[in-house]
Amino acid sequence: MTSSFSGLRGPLTATVFLTSLLPLASLANDASSPTEVKVFIASMFEIGENTGDRAGEFQHWYEHYWQDAQPVAIRGATHELYCNDDGVCGSVLGMGKVASSSSMQAILLDPRYDFSDTYFILSGVAGTPPSQGTIGMVSWATWLVDYDLGHRWAADEGEPGAPTFMPRKGYEDIRVYQLNSQLVEQAMALSEDTPLQDSESAQQYRERYPDKTAQSAPFVRTGTHMTGDTFFHGPGLSQEAQYMTELYGADDYVITEMEAAAITQVIDRLWGTDRILSLRGAVNFDQGNPDETTQEHLDPAPGNTAGGFAETVANIELVGSRVVDDIVNHWDDWQSGVPMTP
C-alpha cells in the first residue's frame, strides 16, 4: 500500500483518496447487510400497470404493500422486485414453469437479499373442477403435483376406460410435494372466515352446473394443486388429474395451475419447502357444463364466460394478506418456525 501511493502528498490529496474509497465501503456494507425478507409474494402476471387500471394477479398485492417502494431490477428475472420497510417483498415471475422458476432462482440468488427465514406465498388465478370448487373460491395447497412428469398415450391405444398416464421413473423427488401441514393449518385458521367478493355474472354462470359446490358462493379451502404447462381441460382429463393425486397419495385435486411445483423445486434446492404456501383463486371450471362440449367451453360464445375475474384476484389478496400481516406483526413468533395453530 505504501509503495503504491507513495506519491500522495498533503491533506487535500489524502481527502480525495479517502473519498474515492467510500463507494467501495458502501458496497461492502451492502454485501454484509442484505435485506431480510420476511415474506415473499409471487404473482405470475399483471395485465397492465401495477396500479390504477384493470387488476391482474399482482395489482392488489402491490397496492397493499408496495405503493411507496422503489422497483429493483434483478438480473435474470422477468420483472422488478419490490420490498417495503416491513420485510415484505414481491414480484411478477412470469407465466408457466420455465419463466416463473427461472425468475425465482434469479431473485433467490441475488446477494442483496436474505431469504434464510422467508415465508413464500405463490399466488395467482387458476381453474377448479366443479365438484370441488366454484368461481371466486380461494385455496391453500396441501400438496403440489406436477402434471407433466410422466408418460401419456392416446385413449384408443390402451385398455378401454383405463387411465392414460403412468409416472416416469427418476422424478420421484420433484413430481409431488407435500407442503408443511402446520403452516397450511395456520394459514387456514387465519383466513378461512375472510369475507369474499362475488359478482352477479359469476352467480348466474354457476347455475349452469349441477354440482352443489359449483353453485355455492366463494369460500376458502385446502387441497391439491396440479401444476401443468398444458392447459388440460374436460371431464376426462380432470378425472385423470384426480387419478394422479390418488396415485401419489395426495389430497383431492382442487386447483389446476401452471407454476407452483416448478417454483417449489427451485426454493427447495436452497431453503427447503417448510415455508412455502400456494394460494390460488378459481376463475374458471376445468370443464364445461353437461350441455356443452369441451371445445365449446374453451371457446365460448359471447356472454357465455364465467365472469368473476376481478372479484377473484381481489379475494386472493384479501385471504393472503391476513397471513402476511400476521407473520410481519408477530415476527418474533414466526421467525424460528410456524407457531402453533390457534
mmCIF file of C-alpha atoms in Angstrom:
data_model
loop_
_atom_site.group_PDB
_atom_site.id
_atom_site.type_symbol
_atom_site.label_atom_id
_atom_site.label_comp_id
_atom_site.label_asym_id
_atom_site.label_seq_id
_atom_site.Cartn_x
_atom_site.Cartn_y
_atom_site.Cartn_z
ATOM 1 C CA MET A 1 0.000 0.000 0.000
ATOM 2 C CA THR A 2 2.841 2.425 0.910
ATOM 3 C CA SER A 3 4.736 1.941 -2.338
ATOM 4 C CA SER A 4 1.569 2.140 -4.447
ATOM 5 C CA PHE A 5 0.556 5.527 -3.047
ATOM 6 C CA SER A 6 3.976 6.977 -2.182
ATOM 7 C CA GLY A 7 3.339 9.914 -4.492
ATOM 8 C CA LEU A 8 0.344 11.149 -2.495
ATOM 9 C CA ARG A 9 1.119 14.356 -0.616
ATOM 10 C CA GLY A 10 -0.837 16.754 1.606
ATOM 11 C CA PRO A 11 -4.260 16.777 3.258
ATOM 12 C CA LEU A 12 -6.189 17.542 0.032
ATOM 13 C CA THR A 13 -4.769 14.551 -1.780
ATOM 14 C CA ALA A 14 -5.446 12.327 1.215
ATOM 15 C CA THR A 15 -9.064 13.543 1.344
ATOM 16 C CA VAL A 16 -9.532 12.742 -2.350
ATOM 17 C CA PHE A 17 -8.113 9.261 -1.807
ATOM 18 C CA LEU A 18 -10.335 8.531 1.197
ATOM 19 C CA THR A 19 -13.392 9.868 -0.602
ATOM 20 C CA SER A 20 -12.668 7.569 -3.532
ATOM 21 C CA LEU A 21 -12.873 4.603 -1.164
ATOM 22 C CA LEU A 22 -16.390 5.460 0.087
ATOM 23 C CA PRO A 23 -18.247 3.683 -2.768
ATOM 24 C CA LEU A 24 -16.219 0.561 -2.050
ATOM 25 C CA ALA A 25 -17.099 0.788 1.638
ATOM 26 C CA SER A 26 -20.764 1.215 0.732
ATOM 27 C CA LEU A 27 -20.664 -1.870 -1.471
ATOM 28 C CA ALA A 28 -19.007 -3.855 1.304
ATOM 29 C CA ASN A 29 -21.691 -2.736 3.741
ATOM 30 C CA ASP A 30 -24.462 -3.707 1.277
ATOM 31 C CA ALA A 31 -22.889 -7.116 0.789
ATOM 32 C CA SER A 32 -22.574 -7.742 4.509
ATOM 33 C CA SER A 33 -26.072 -6.480 5.364
ATOM 34 C CA PRO A 34 -28.571 -7.871 2.857
ATOM 35 C CA THR A 35 -32.250 -7.053 3.214
ATOM 36 C CA GLU A 36 -34.007 -9.555 5.448
ATOM 37 C CA VAL A 37 -37.075 -10.849 3.586
ATOM 38 C CA LYS A 38 -39.811 -11.985 5.965
ATOM 39 C CA VAL A 39 -42.432 -12.737 3.307
ATOM 40 C CA PHE A 40 -42.025 -13.100 -0.443
ATOM 41 C CA ILE A 41 -45.196 -12.881 -2.549
ATOM 42 C CA ALA A 42 -45.039 -14.262 -6.073
ATOM 43 C CA SER A 43 -47.548 -13.453 -8.797
ATOM 44 C CA MET A 44 -47.363 -14.791 -12.339
ATOM 45 C CA PHE A 45 -48.724 -11.931 -14.474
ATOM 46 C CA GLU A 46 -50.109 -8.433 -14.396
ATOM 47 C CA ILE A 47 -52.462 -7.149 -17.087
ATOM 48 C CA GLY A 48 -51.179 -3.572 -17.381
ATOM 49 C CA GLU A 49 -49.737 -1.209 -14.792
ATOM 50 C CA ASN A 50 -49.198 -2.164 -11.167
ATOM 51 C CA THR A 51 -51.941 0.217 -10.068
ATOM 52 C CA GLY A 52 -54.758 2.325 -11.448
ATOM 53 C CA ASP A 53 -56.125 0.029 -14.157
ATOM 54 C CA ARG A 54 -57.663 -3.417 -14.521
ATOM 55 C CA ALA A 55 -56.090 -5.619 -11.875
ATOM 56 C CA GLY A 56 -54.246 -8.823 -12.690
ATOM 57 C CA GLU A 57 -52.589 -11.113 -10.154
ATOM 58 C CA PHE A 58 -50.116 -8.558 -8.781
ATOM 59 C CA GLN A 59 -52.018 -5.268 -8.517
ATOM 60 C CA HIS A 60 -53.871 -5.782 -5.233
ATOM 61 C CA TRP A 61 -50.684 -7.025 -3.563
ATOM 62 C CA TYR A 62 -48.802 -4.003 -4.925
ATOM 63 C CA GLU A 63 -51.419 -1.535 -3.717
ATOM 64 C CA HIS A 64 -51.416 -3.100 -0.241
ATOM 65 C CA TYR A 65 -47.659 -3.391 0.310
ATOM 66 C CA TRP A 66 -45.527 -1.511 -2.241
ATOM 67 C CA GLN A 67 -47.145 1.789 -3.227
ATOM 68 C CA ASP A 68 -44.103 3.662 -1.910
ATOM 69 C CA ALA A 69 -41.460 1.048 -2.767
ATOM 70 C CA GLN A 70 -38.846 1.525 -5.451
ATOM 71 C CA PRO A 71 -38.534 -1.174 -8.136
ATOM 72 C CA VAL A 72 -35.268 -3.094 -8.119
ATOM 73 C CA ALA A 73 -34.078 -4.780 -11.299
ATOM 74 C CA ILE A 74 -32.956 -8.386 -10.794
ATOM 75 C CA ARG A 75 -30.691 -9.851 -13.423
ATOM 76 C CA GLY A 76 -32.358 -12.906 -14.944
ATOM 77 C CA ALA A 77 -35.868 -12.171 -13.621
ATOM 78 C CA THR A 78 -38.754 -11.144 -15.845
ATOM 79 C CA HIS A 79 -39.886 -8.227 -13.646
ATOM 80 C CA GLU A 80 -38.625 -5.902 -10.937
ATOM 81 C CA LEU A 81 -38.632 -6.757 -7.240
ATOM 82 C CA TYR A 82 -40.419 -4.605 -4.660
ATOM 83 C CA CYS A 83 -39.812 -4.546 -0.908
ATOM 84 C CA ASN A 84 -41.298 -2.485 1.894
ATOM 85 C CA ASP A 85 -39.791 -1.487 5.218
ATOM 86 C CA ASP A 86 -41.523 -4.396 6.990
ATOM 87 C CA GLY A 87 -39.600 -7.014 5.005
ATOM 88 C CA VAL A 88 -42.438 -7.921 2.628
ATOM 89 C CA CYS A 89 -41.135 -8.368 -0.920
ATOM 90 C CA GLY A 90 -42.782 -9.448 -4.133
ATOM 91 C CA SER A 91 -42.510 -9.717 -7.877
ATOM 92 C CA VAL A 92 -44.221 -10.896 -11.047
ATOM 93 C CA LEU A 93 -42.381 -14.075 -12.044
ATOM 94 C CA GLY A 94 -43.934 -14.815 -15.441
ATOM 95 C CA MET A 95 -46.379 -17.489 -16.578
ATOM 96 C CA GLY A 96 -45.526 -21.163 -16.923
ATOM 97 C CA LYS A 97 -42.898 -23.359 -15.337
ATOM 98 C CA VAL A 98 -39.783 -22.001 -17.061
ATOM 99 C CA ALA A 99 -40.469 -18.274 -16.753
ATOM 100 C CA SER A 100 -41.638 -18.457 -13.153
ATOM 101 C CA SER A 101 -38.996 -20.820 -11.784
ATOM 102 C CA SER A 102 -36.089 -19.089 -13.552
ATOM 103 C CA SER A 103 -37.227 -15.720 -12.194
ATOM 104 C CA MET A 104 -37.498 -17.213 -8.717
ATOM 105 C CA GLN A 105 -33.975 -18.605 -8.990
ATOM 106 C CA ALA A 106 -32.585 -15.243 -10.083
ATOM 107 C CA ILE A 107 -34.234 -13.479 -7.142
ATOM 108 C CA LEU A 108 -33.121 -16.067 -4.598
ATOM 109 C CA LEU A 109 -29.505 -15.839 -5.743
ATOM 110 C CA ASP A 110 -29.297 -12.045 -5.586
ATOM 111 C CA PRO A 111 -26.861 -11.301 -2.730
ATOM 112 C CA ARG A 112 -28.711 -8.112 -1.765
ATOM 113 C CA TYR A 113 -31.481 -10.172 -0.143
ATOM 114 C CA ASP A 114 -31.529 -12.679 2.709
ATOM 115 C CA PHE A 115 -34.138 -15.449 2.283
ATOM 116 C CA SER A 116 -32.968 -17.649 5.137
ATOM 117 C CA ASP A 117 -36.136 -17.068 7.212
ATOM 118 C CA THR A 118 -38.558 -16.194 4.412
ATOM 119 C CA TYR A 119 -42.135 -17.418 4.047
ATOM 120 C CA PHE A 120 -43.137 -17.756 0.389
ATOM 121 C CA ILE A 121 -46.672 -17.237 -0.931
ATOM 122 C CA LEU A 122 -47.061 -18.385 -4.543
ATOM 123 C CA SER A 123 -50.260 -16.742 -5.696
ATOM 124 C CA GLY A 124 -52.410 -16.482 -8.790
ATOM 125 C CA VAL A 125 -55.598 -17.417 -10.608
ATOM 126 C CA ALA A 126 -56.476 -20.975 -11.555
ATOM 127 C CA GLY A 127 -59.158 -23.435 -12.580
ATOM 128 C CA THR A 128 -61.150 -25.874 -10.452
ATOM 129 C CA PRO A 129 -63.301 -28.959 -11.038
ATOM 130 C CA PRO A 130 -66.984 -28.115 -10.438
ATOM 131 C CA SER A 131 -67.224 -30.951 -7.912
ATOM 132 C CA GLN A 132 -64.529 -29.325 -5.742
ATOM 133 C CA GLY A 133 -64.734 -25.567 -6.147
ATOM 134 C CA THR A 134 -66.511 -22.547 -7.534
ATOM 135 C CA ILE A 135 -65.740 -19.252 -9.256
ATOM 136 C CA GLY A 136 -64.162 -16.862 -6.749
ATOM 137 C CA MET A 137 -63.071 -19.634 -4.378
ATOM 138 C CA VAL A 138 -59.590 -19.360 -2.837
ATOM 139 C CA SER A 139 -57.482 -22.402 -1.992
ATOM 140 C CA TRP A 140 -54.349 -23.079 0.062
ATOM 141 C CA ALA A 141 -52.480 -26.097 -1.289
ATOM 142 C CA THR A 142 -51.779 -29.088 0.919
ATOM 143 C CA TRP A 143 -49.964 -30.873 -1.920
ATOM 144 C CA LEU A 144 -48.392 -29.809 -5.213
ATOM 145 C CA VAL A 145 -48.369 -32.321 -8.070
ATOM 146 C CA ASP A 146 -46.551 -31.901 -11.387
ATOM 147 C CA TYR A 147 -48.966 -32.869 -14.155
ATOM 148 C CA ASP A 148 -46.281 -33.302 -16.832
ATOM 149 C CA LEU A 149 -43.663 -35.665 -15.389
ATOM 150 C CA GLY A 150 -44.845 -38.981 -16.778
ATOM 151 C CA HIS A 151 -45.941 -40.937 -19.839
ATOM 152 C CA ARG A 152 -49.213 -40.431 -21.737
ATOM 153 C CA TRP A 153 -50.802 -42.153 -24.711
ATOM 154 C CA ALA A 154 -53.936 -41.897 -26.816
ATOM 155 C CA ALA A 155 -57.018 -43.406 -25.184
ATOM 156 C CA ASP A 156 -57.592 -45.838 -28.069
ATOM 157 C CA GLU A 157 -54.080 -47.251 -27.573
ATOM 158 C CA GLY A 158 -54.767 -48.573 -24.083
ATOM 159 C CA GLU A 159 -57.349 -50.555 -22.202
ATOM 160 C CA PRO A 160 -60.816 -49.003 -22.715
ATOM 161 C CA GLY A 161 -61.720 -46.712 -19.825
ATOM 162 C CA ALA A 162 -58.314 -47.050 -18.151
ATOM 163 C CA PRO A 163 -56.105 -44.054 -17.228
ATOM 164 C CA THR A 164 -53.772 -42.862 -19.968
ATOM 165 C CA PHE A 165 -50.976 -41.783 -17.609
ATOM 166 C CA MET A 166 -48.041 -43.539 -15.974
ATOM 167 C CA PRO A 167 -45.380 -41.837 -13.798
ATOM 168 C CA ARG A 168 -41.900 -41.773 -15.262
ATOM 169 C CA LYS A 169 -39.138 -43.154 -13.052
ATOM 170 C CA GLY A 170 -36.475 -40.733 -11.905
ATOM 171 C CA TYR A 171 -38.775 -37.865 -10.908
ATOM 172 C CA GLU A 172 -39.882 -39.187 -7.541
ATOM 173 C CA ASP A 173 -38.434 -36.235 -5.591
ATOM 174 C CA ILE A 174 -39.839 -33.442 -7.772
ATOM 175 C CA ARG A 175 -43.176 -34.650 -9.146
ATOM 176 C CA VAL A 176 -45.056 -34.259 -5.863
ATOM 177 C CA TYR A 177 -44.550 -32.063 -2.801
ATOM 178 C CA GLN A 178 -46.440 -32.256 0.472
ATOM 179 C CA LEU A 179 -46.396 -28.775 1.960
ATOM 180 C CA ASN A 180 -45.915 -28.088 5.658
ATOM 181 C CA SER A 181 -49.242 -29.147 7.196
ATOM 182 C CA GLN A 182 -48.755 -26.944 10.273
ATOM 183 C CA LEU A 183 -48.189 -23.903 8.050
ATOM 184 C CA VAL A 184 -51.250 -24.692 5.907
ATOM 185 C CA GLU A 185 -53.372 -25.177 9.024
ATOM 186 C CA GLN A 186 -52.178 -21.851 10.382
ATOM 187 C CA ALA A 187 -52.956 -20.129 7.079
ATOM 188 C CA MET A 188 -56.471 -21.585 7.109
ATOM 189 C CA ALA A 189 -57.032 -20.593 10.729
ATOM 190 C CA LEU A 190 -56.086 -17.014 9.910
ATOM 191 C CA SER A 191 -58.062 -16.718 6.674
ATOM 192 C CA GLU A 192 -60.968 -19.158 6.387
ATOM 193 C CA ASP A 193 -63.519 -16.618 7.635
ATOM 194 C CA THR A 194 -62.373 -13.882 5.209
ATOM 195 C CA PRO A 195 -65.385 -12.134 3.624
ATOM 196 C CA LEU A 196 -65.022 -12.817 -0.094
ATOM 197 C CA GLN A 197 -66.238 -10.781 -3.037
ATOM 198 C CA ASP A 198 -68.673 -12.159 -5.586
ATOM 199 C CA SER A 199 -70.345 -10.965 -8.778
ATOM 200 C CA GLU A 200 -73.774 -11.325 -10.341
ATOM 201 C CA SER A 201 -72.247 -12.698 -13.546
ATOM 202 C CA ALA A 202 -70.419 -15.422 -11.602
ATOM 203 C CA GLN A 203 -73.580 -16.288 -9.701
ATOM 204 C CA GLN A 204 -75.507 -16.716 -12.937
ATOM 205 C CA TYR A 205 -72.731 -18.737 -14.544
ATOM 206 C CA ARG A 206 -72.554 -21.199 -11.635
ATOM 207 C CA GLU A 207 -76.177 -22.175 -12.180
ATOM 208 C CA ARG A 208 -75.166 -23.897 -15.429
ATOM 209 C CA TYR A 209 -73.508 -26.624 -13.359
ATOM 210 C CA PRO A 210 -75.466 -29.229 -11.365
ATOM 211 C CA ASP A 211 -72.770 -29.629 -8.685
ATOM 212 C CA LYS A 212 -73.711 -28.090 -5.344
ATOM 213 C CA THR A 213 -70.122 -26.984 -4.772
ATOM 214 C CA ALA A 214 -70.011 -25.256 -8.150
ATOM 215 C CA GLN A 215 -73.223 -23.390 -7.335
ATOM 216 C CA SER A 216 -72.006 -22.181 -3.950
ATOM 217 C CA ALA A 217 -70.730 -18.744 -3.017
ATOM 218 C CA PRO A 218 -66.925 -18.296 -2.854
ATOM 219 C CA PHE A 219 -65.173 -19.888 0.131
ATOM 220 C CA VAL A 220 -61.694 -20.779 1.359
ATOM 221 C CA ARG A 221 -60.486 -24.387 1.301
ATOM 222 C CA THR A 222 -57.421 -26.627 1.012
ATOM 223 C CA GLY A 223 -56.451 -29.429 -1.366
ATOM 224 C CA THR A 224 -54.017 -30.498 -4.069
ATOM 225 C CA HIS A 225 -52.850 -28.008 -6.682
ATOM 226 C CA MET A 226 -51.941 -29.561 -10.038
ATOM 227 C CA THR A 227 -49.120 -27.806 -11.949
ATOM 228 C CA GLY A 228 -49.021 -28.223 -15.721
ATOM 229 C CA ASP A 229 -47.828 -26.163 -18.672
ATOM 230 C CA THR A 230 -50.571 -27.943 -20.603
ATOM 231 C CA PHE A 231 -53.941 -26.224 -20.157
ATOM 232 C CA PHE A 232 -55.719 -29.548 -19.720
ATOM 233 C CA HIS A 233 -59.465 -29.385 -19.935
ATOM 234 C CA GLY A 234 -62.600 -31.515 -19.937
ATOM 235 C CA PRO A 235 -64.064 -34.152 -17.611
ATOM 236 C CA GLY A 236 -61.735 -36.902 -18.864
ATOM 237 C CA LEU A 237 -58.514 -35.055 -18.078
ATOM 238 C CA SER A 238 -59.993 -33.721 -14.849
ATOM 239 C CA GLN A 239 -60.600 -37.316 -13.774
ATOM 240 C CA GLU A 240 -57.047 -38.163 -14.797
ATOM 241 C CA ALA A 241 -55.727 -35.345 -12.577
ATOM 242 C CA GLN A 242 -57.681 -36.813 -9.670
ATOM 243 C CA TYR A 243 -56.255 -40.249 -10.534
ATOM 244 C CA MET A 244 -52.729 -38.802 -10.314
ATOM 245 C CA THR A 245 -53.342 -37.370 -6.850
ATOM 246 C CA GLU A 246 -54.606 -40.755 -5.673
ATOM 247 C CA LEU A 247 -51.615 -42.462 -7.296
ATOM 248 C CA TYR A 248 -49.252 -40.205 -5.339
ATOM 249 C CA GLY A 249 -51.194 -40.398 -2.062
ATOM 250 C CA ALA A 250 -52.093 -36.706 -2.152
ATOM 251 C CA ASP A 251 -55.356 -34.967 -1.248
ATOM 252 C CA ASP A 252 -58.174 -34.447 -3.741
ATOM 253 C CA TYR A 253 -57.338 -32.356 -6.797
ATOM 254 C CA VAL A 254 -58.977 -28.934 -6.388
ATOM 255 C CA ILE A 255 -56.849 -26.479 -8.425
ATOM 256 C CA THR A 256 -55.212 -26.537 -11.839
ATOM 257 C CA GLU A 257 -52.388 -24.010 -12.333
ATOM 258 C CA MET A 258 -49.098 -23.640 -14.204
ATOM 259 C CA GLU A 259 -46.264 -22.759 -11.836
ATOM 260 C CA ALA A 260 -46.273 -23.816 -8.168
ATOM 261 C CA ALA A 261 -44.497 -27.196 -8.352
ATOM 262 C CA ALA A 262 -41.717 -25.747 -10.523
ATOM 263 C CA ILE A 263 -41.169 -22.729 -8.265
ATOM 264 C CA THR A 264 -41.202 -25.007 -5.233
ATOM 265 C CA GLN A 265 -38.474 -27.159 -6.771
ATOM 266 C CA VAL A 266 -36.226 -24.094 -7.045
ATOM 267 C CA ILE A 267 -36.915 -22.904 -3.497
ATOM 268 C CA ASP A 268 -36.426 -26.427 -2.175
ATOM 269 C CA ARG A 269 -32.864 -26.602 -3.517
ATOM 270 C CA LEU A 270 -31.842 -23.601 -1.438
ATOM 271 C CA TRP A 271 -34.187 -23.370 1.547
ATOM 272 C CA GLY A 272 -36.448 -26.421 1.655
ATOM 273 C CA THR A 273 -40.236 -26.429 1.469
ATOM 274 C CA ASP A 274 -41.276 -25.836 5.104
ATOM 275 C CA ARG A 275 -42.139 -22.169 4.489
ATOM 276 C CA ILE A 276 -43.936 -22.401 1.149
ATOM 277 C CA LEU A 277 -47.632 -21.677 0.638
ATOM 278 C CA SER A 278 -49.502 -21.970 -2.662
ATOM 279 C CA LEU A 279 -52.546 -19.683 -2.827
ATOM 280 C CA ARG A 280 -54.892 -19.800 -5.816
ATOM 281 C CA GLY A 281 -58.229 -18.323 -6.748
ATOM 282 C CA ALA A 282 -60.557 -20.078 -9.198
ATOM 283 C CA VAL A 283 -61.606 -18.034 -12.246
ATOM 284 C CA ASN A 284 -62.851 -20.953 -14.349
ATOM 285 C CA PHE A 285 -64.060 -24.522 -14.165
ATOM 286 C CA ASP A 286 -61.781 -27.159 -15.685
ATOM 287 C CA GLN A 287 -64.641 -28.499 -17.826
ATOM 288 C CA GLY A 288 -67.865 -27.450 -19.435
ATOM 289 C CA ASN A 289 -71.334 -27.999 -18.044
ATOM 290 C CA PRO A 290 -73.296 -31.083 -19.166
ATOM 291 C CA ASP A 291 -74.874 -29.135 -22.048
ATOM 292 C CA GLU A 292 -71.639 -28.080 -23.760
ATOM 293 C CA THR A 293 -68.625 -29.814 -25.245
ATOM 294 C CA THR A 294 -65.085 -29.229 -24.014
ATOM 295 C CA GLN A 295 -64.324 -27.297 -27.205
ATOM 296 C CA GLU A 296 -67.382 -25.072 -26.688
ATOM 297 C CA HIS A 297 -66.269 -24.359 -23.146
ATOM 298 C CA LEU A 298 -62.753 -23.473 -24.267
ATOM 299 C CA ASP A 299 -64.069 -21.140 -26.986
ATOM 300 C CA PRO A 300 -67.337 -19.820 -25.569
ATOM 301 C CA ALA A 301 -69.833 -17.711 -27.442
ATOM 302 C CA PRO A 302 -70.203 -14.065 -26.336
ATOM 303 C CA GLY A 303 -71.953 -13.855 -22.974
ATOM 304 C CA ASN A 304 -71.091 -17.428 -22.004
ATOM 305 C CA THR A 305 -67.940 -16.698 -19.994
ATOM 306 C CA ALA A 306 -67.707 -17.186 -16.252
ATOM 307 C CA GLY A 307 -67.184 -13.632 -15.019
ATOM 308 C CA GLY A 308 -65.864 -13.016 -11.535
ATOM 309 C CA PHE A 309 -62.223 -12.441 -12.505
ATOM 310 C CA ALA A 310 -61.977 -9.033 -10.807
ATOM 311 C CA GLU A 311 -63.548 -10.399 -7.651
ATOM 312 C CA THR A 312 -61.268 -13.455 -7.597
ATOM 313 C CA VAL A 313 -57.992 -11.535 -7.848
ATOM 314 C CA ALA A 314 -59.262 -9.309 -5.035
ATOM 315 C CA ASN A 315 -60.145 -12.392 -2.957
ATOM 316 C CA ILE A 316 -56.665 -13.848 -3.349
ATOM 317 C CA GLU A 317 -55.106 -10.787 -1.732
ATOM 318 C CA LEU A 318 -57.835 -10.488 0.900
ATOM 319 C CA VAL A 319 -57.127 -14.055 2.035
ATOM 320 C CA GLY A 320 -53.362 -13.967 1.643
ATOM 321 C CA SER A 321 -52.799 -10.624 3.349
ATOM 322 C CA ARG A 322 -54.237 -11.997 6.580
ATOM 323 C CA VAL A 323 -51.347 -14.431 6.717
ATOM 324 C CA VAL A 324 -48.743 -11.916 5.552
ATOM 325 C CA ASP A 325 -49.805 -9.353 8.140
ATOM 326 C CA ASP A 326 -49.818 -11.888 10.956
ATOM 327 C CA ILE A 327 -46.303 -13.018 10.071
ATOM 328 C CA VAL A 328 -44.976 -9.457 9.971
ATOM 329 C CA ASN A 329 -46.860 -8.226 13.044
ATOM 330 C CA HIS A 330 -45.777 -11.231 15.113
ATOM 331 C CA TRP A 331 -42.357 -11.846 13.603
ATOM 332 C CA ASP A 332 -40.850 -12.906 16.924
ATOM 333 C CA ASP A 333 -43.305 -15.829 16.925
ATOM 334 C CA TRP A 334 -42.815 -16.707 13.259
ATOM 335 C CA GLN A 335 -39.098 -16.229 12.635
ATOM 336 C CA SER A 336 -37.933 -19.502 14.136
ATOM 337 C CA GLY A 337 -40.808 -21.546 12.710
ATOM 338 C CA VAL A 338 -44.559 -21.794 12.340
ATOM 339 C CA PRO A 339 -46.333 -21.012 15.631
ATOM 340 C CA MET A 340 -48.970 -23.354 16.956
ATOM 341 C CA THR A 341 -52.360 -23.074 15.276
ATOM 342 C CA PRO A 342 -54.835 -21.104 17.428
#
